[in-house]
Short mmCIF file of C-alpha atoms in Angstrom, two decimals:
data_model
loop_
_atom_site.label_atom_id
_atom_site.label_comp_id
_atom_site.label_asym_id
_atom_site.label_seq_id
_atom_site.Cartn_x
_atom_site.Cartn_y
_atom_site.Cartn_z
CA MET C 1 -94.93 -65.85 37.50
CA GLN C 2 -94.90 -62.80 35.29
CA SER C 3 -91.58 -61.41 34.08
CA ASN C 4 -91.20 -57.67 33.55
CA THR C 5 -88.42 -57.13 31.01
CA SER C 6 -88.21 -53.34 31.29
CA PRO C 7 -84.55 -52.43 32.09
CA GLN C 8 -85.75 -50.44 35.11
CA PHE C 9 -87.18 -53.60 36.67
CA ASN C 10 -84.47 -55.98 35.45
CA HIS C 11 -83.38 -56.87 39.02
CA GLY C 12 -83.67 -60.02 41.09
CA GLY C 13 -84.66 -60.02 44.75
CA HIS C 14 -81.19 -60.84 46.09
CA GLU C 15 -79.76 -58.09 43.90
CA LEU C 16 -82.17 -55.49 45.27
CA PHE C 17 -81.25 -56.29 48.86
CA ASP C 18 -77.51 -56.55 48.16
CA VAL C 19 -77.30 -53.32 46.15
CA HIS C 20 -79.36 -51.65 48.87
CA GLU C 21 -76.60 -52.78 51.29
CA VAL C 22 -73.89 -51.41 48.95
CA LEU C 23 -75.58 -48.04 48.77
CA SER C 24 -76.31 -47.92 52.52
CA THR C 25 -72.73 -48.89 53.36
CA THR C 26 -71.42 -46.22 50.98
CA VAL C 27 -73.68 -43.57 52.52
CA GLY C 28 -72.36 -44.61 55.93
CA ALA C 29 -68.76 -44.29 54.74
CA LEU C 30 -69.41 -40.87 53.19
CA ASN C 31 -71.09 -39.72 56.41
CA LYS C 32 -68.17 -41.02 58.46
CA PHE C 33 -65.66 -39.18 56.23
CA THR C 34 -67.72 -35.98 56.62
CA MET C 35 -67.84 -36.29 60.42
CA LEU C 36 -64.12 -37.06 60.71
CA ARG C 37 -62.85 -34.43 58.28
CA PRO C 38 -62.74 -31.53 60.80
CA LYS C 39 -60.66 -33.66 63.18
CA VAL C 40 -57.89 -34.49 60.67
CA GLN C 41 -54.56 -32.88 61.62
CA ASP C 42 -52.20 -34.13 58.90
CA GLN C 43 -52.52 -32.41 55.52
CA GLU C 44 -51.57 -35.60 53.66
CA LEU C 45 -54.38 -37.54 55.36
CA LEU C 46 -56.80 -34.70 54.65
CA ASP C 47 -55.85 -34.85 50.96
CA ILE C 48 -56.46 -38.62 50.90
CA LEU C 49 -59.79 -38.22 52.70
CA ASP C 50 -60.99 -35.48 50.33
CA ARG C 51 -59.94 -37.31 47.16
CA GLN C 52 -61.47 -40.58 48.34
CA TYR C 53 -64.67 -38.84 49.44
CA GLN C 54 -65.11 -37.18 46.04
CA PHE C 55 -64.40 -40.44 44.25
CA MET C 56 -66.75 -42.50 46.44
CA GLN C 57 -69.49 -39.90 45.99
CA GLN C 58 -69.21 -40.08 42.19
CA GLU C 59 -69.15 -43.88 42.28
CA TYR C 60 -72.21 -43.83 44.55
CA ASN C 61 -74.04 -41.59 42.04
CA THR C 62 -73.04 -43.89 39.16
CA THR C 63 -74.38 -46.91 41.04
CA VAL C 64 -77.63 -45.16 41.97
CA ASP C 65 -78.08 -44.08 38.33
CA CYS C 66 -77.75 -47.55 36.80
CA PHE C 67 -79.61 -49.23 39.68
CA ARG C 68 -82.62 -46.96 39.24
CA SER C 69 -82.68 -47.08 35.42
CA GLY C 70 -81.29 -50.56 34.76
CA GLN C 71 -79.27 -48.97 31.95
CA ASP C 72 -75.82 -47.51 31.39
CA PRO C 73 -75.14 -44.69 33.85
CA ALA C 74 -74.59 -41.12 32.63
CA VAL C 75 -71.11 -41.19 34.23
CA PRO C 76 -69.38 -44.56 33.82
CA THR C 77 -67.21 -46.13 36.51
CA GLN C 78 -63.92 -44.25 36.80
CA THR C 79 -60.52 -45.51 37.95
CA TYR C 80 -59.19 -44.32 41.31
CA MET C 81 -55.55 -43.28 41.17
CA MET C 82 -53.72 -42.91 44.46
CA LYS C 83 -50.90 -40.41 44.92
CA GLN C 84 -48.85 -42.62 47.26
CA ASP C 85 -45.95 -44.72 46.10
CA ASN C 86 -46.13 -48.38 47.06
CA GLN C 87 -43.23 -48.49 49.50
CA PHE C 88 -43.83 -50.33 52.76
CA THR C 89 -41.50 -50.37 55.75
CA TYR C 90 -41.25 -53.93 57.02
CA GLY C 91 -40.59 -55.06 60.56
CA LEU C 92 -41.97 -54.41 64.00
CA LYS C 93 -40.90 -51.67 66.39
CA PRO C 94 -41.96 -51.44 70.02
CA SER C 95 -45.15 -49.43 70.42
CA GLN C 96 -47.88 -48.83 72.95
CA PRO C 97 -50.65 -51.43 73.03
CA LYS C 98 -53.85 -50.39 71.26
CA LYS C 99 -56.95 -49.85 73.36
CA PRO C 100 -60.35 -48.21 72.92
CA ILE C 101 -60.48 -44.46 73.40
CA GLN C 102 -62.41 -43.05 76.35
CA SER C 103 -63.48 -39.72 74.83
CA GLU C 104 -63.98 -38.04 71.49
CA ALA C 105 -61.05 -35.75 72.30
CA GLU C 106 -58.71 -38.73 71.78
CA ILE C 107 -59.63 -39.09 68.09
CA ASN C 108 -56.44 -38.53 66.11
CA ASP C 109 -55.11 -39.21 62.61
CA GLU C 110 -54.25 -42.81 63.48
CA ILE C 111 -57.83 -43.50 64.54
CA ILE C 112 -59.27 -41.56 61.60
CA SER C 113 -57.15 -43.45 59.06
CA GLY C 114 -58.30 -46.70 60.73
CA PHE C 115 -61.95 -45.66 60.34
CA MET C 116 -61.30 -44.81 56.70
CA LEU C 117 -59.64 -48.16 56.03
CA GLY C 118 -62.46 -50.03 57.73
CA ALA C 119 -65.02 -48.15 55.64
CA VAL C 120 -63.42 -48.93 52.27
CA LYS C 121 -62.86 -52.57 53.29
CA SER C 122 -66.55 -52.86 54.15
CA ILE C 123 -67.55 -51.36 50.81
CA ALA C 124 -65.20 -53.72 48.93
CA SER C 125 -66.67 -56.75 50.69
CA ILE C 126 -70.30 -55.81 50.20
CA LYS C 127 -69.73 -54.85 46.54
CA THR C 128 -68.12 -58.23 45.88
CA ILE C 129 -71.08 -60.06 47.41
CA ALA C 130 -73.58 -57.87 45.53
CA ALA C 131 -71.81 -58.33 42.18
CA MET C 132 -72.11 -62.11 42.61
CA GLU C 133 -75.87 -61.83 43.21
CA THR C 134 -76.71 -59.18 40.60
CA THR C 135 -78.74 -60.21 37.55
CA ASN C 136 -78.89 -56.83 35.81
CA PRO C 137 -75.81 -56.89 33.54
CA VAL C 138 -75.16 -53.13 33.77
CA VAL C 139 -75.39 -52.97 37.56
CA ARG C 140 -73.24 -56.10 37.87
CA ARG C 141 -70.55 -54.56 35.65
CA VAL C 142 -70.61 -51.25 37.55
CA LEU C 143 -70.22 -53.07 40.86
CA ALA C 144 -67.51 -55.41 39.55
CA ASP C 145 -65.57 -52.53 37.96
CA SER C 146 -65.70 -50.51 41.17
CA ILE C 147 -64.20 -53.20 43.43
CA PRO C 148 -60.59 -52.52 42.29
CA ASN C 149 -61.14 -48.86 43.26
CA CYS C 150 -61.98 -49.90 46.83
CA ILE C 151 -58.86 -52.04 46.89
CA GLU C 152 -56.74 -49.12 45.64
CA MET C 153 -58.21 -46.76 48.26
CA GLY C 154 -57.55 -49.29 51.01
CA TYR C 155 -54.01 -49.79 49.79
CA GLU C 156 -53.43 -46.03 49.77
CA ILE C 157 -54.62 -45.72 53.37
CA SER C 158 -52.53 -48.69 54.54
CA ILE C 159 -49.41 -47.19 52.91
CA TYR C 160 -50.13 -43.90 54.68
CA GLN C 161 -50.61 -45.74 58.00
CA ASN C 162 -47.38 -47.70 57.50
CA LYS C 163 -45.41 -44.54 56.71
CA LYS C 164 -46.70 -42.91 59.92
CA GLY C 165 -45.97 -46.01 62.03
CA TYR C 166 -49.68 -46.74 62.66
CA TYR C 167 -49.57 -50.02 60.72
CA GLN C 168 -46.53 -52.24 61.05
CA VAL C 169 -45.85 -55.09 58.65
CA PRO C 170 -44.02 -58.07 60.12
CA GLN C 171 -41.95 -60.33 57.88
CA LEU C 172 -40.83 -63.91 58.21
CA MET C 173 -37.17 -64.87 58.23
CA VAL C 174 -35.68 -65.03 54.72
CA THR C 175 -35.35 -68.82 54.84
CA ASP C 176 -39.02 -69.21 55.81
CA MET C 177 -40.09 -66.77 53.10
CA GLN C 178 -38.04 -68.63 50.49
CA GLN C 179 -39.55 -71.94 51.61
CA ILE C 180 -43.09 -70.64 51.17
CA LEU C 181 -42.32 -68.79 47.92
CA GLN C 182 -40.86 -71.99 46.42
CA SER C 183 -43.62 -74.30 47.69
CA TYR C 184 -45.70 -74.02 44.48
CA ALA C 185 -44.80 -74.74 40.87
CA PRO C 186 -46.63 -73.87 37.64
CA ALA C 187 -49.25 -76.35 36.47
CA ALA C 188 -48.22 -78.61 33.59
CA GLU C 189 -49.54 -77.76 30.12
CA PRO C 190 -52.56 -79.93 29.25
CA VAL C 191 -51.88 -82.72 26.80
CA ALA C 192 -53.43 -81.88 23.41
CA ALA C 193 -56.19 -84.21 22.27
CA HIS C 194 -55.32 -86.17 19.12
#
């Protein structure tokens, strides 16, 4: 078997298919954000959608750049910074059961934020898989560095959903929480070899 060491062709077969999936999934997310944007009612959600769209688009371009060249991208991976605080409201309140919508007219901010969260979760998952299969060191680093951005975007959306009552966070009783929190202890220091 002949090995081509040019950076442009410094990719394994699994990597090519997995990065193809990353890029396809990202294109799908960007398309979904574009289609949903005109239906957003809440200005805060629109701000999140626009900021995340712009960030995902730049990250997509960075990935395409290093994937095609095999070298450092012109624009390195950036860090996504959400505007939300990290305050969650805990507990469950009575609400209507969820069910599939019957028409496009029913699409609202709750559904849109759910689509957004699903999209960034999908990207995070596929990027993690791709980073584990990538042989090109630059592409692997770009993918690995971008995963925390997906996590941050998902966290931002879930905080928004929680604040609006779309996503409720149950908690265990304090005694049960304490029991679980105290069920692990630090590992002992290894004994030094003499």
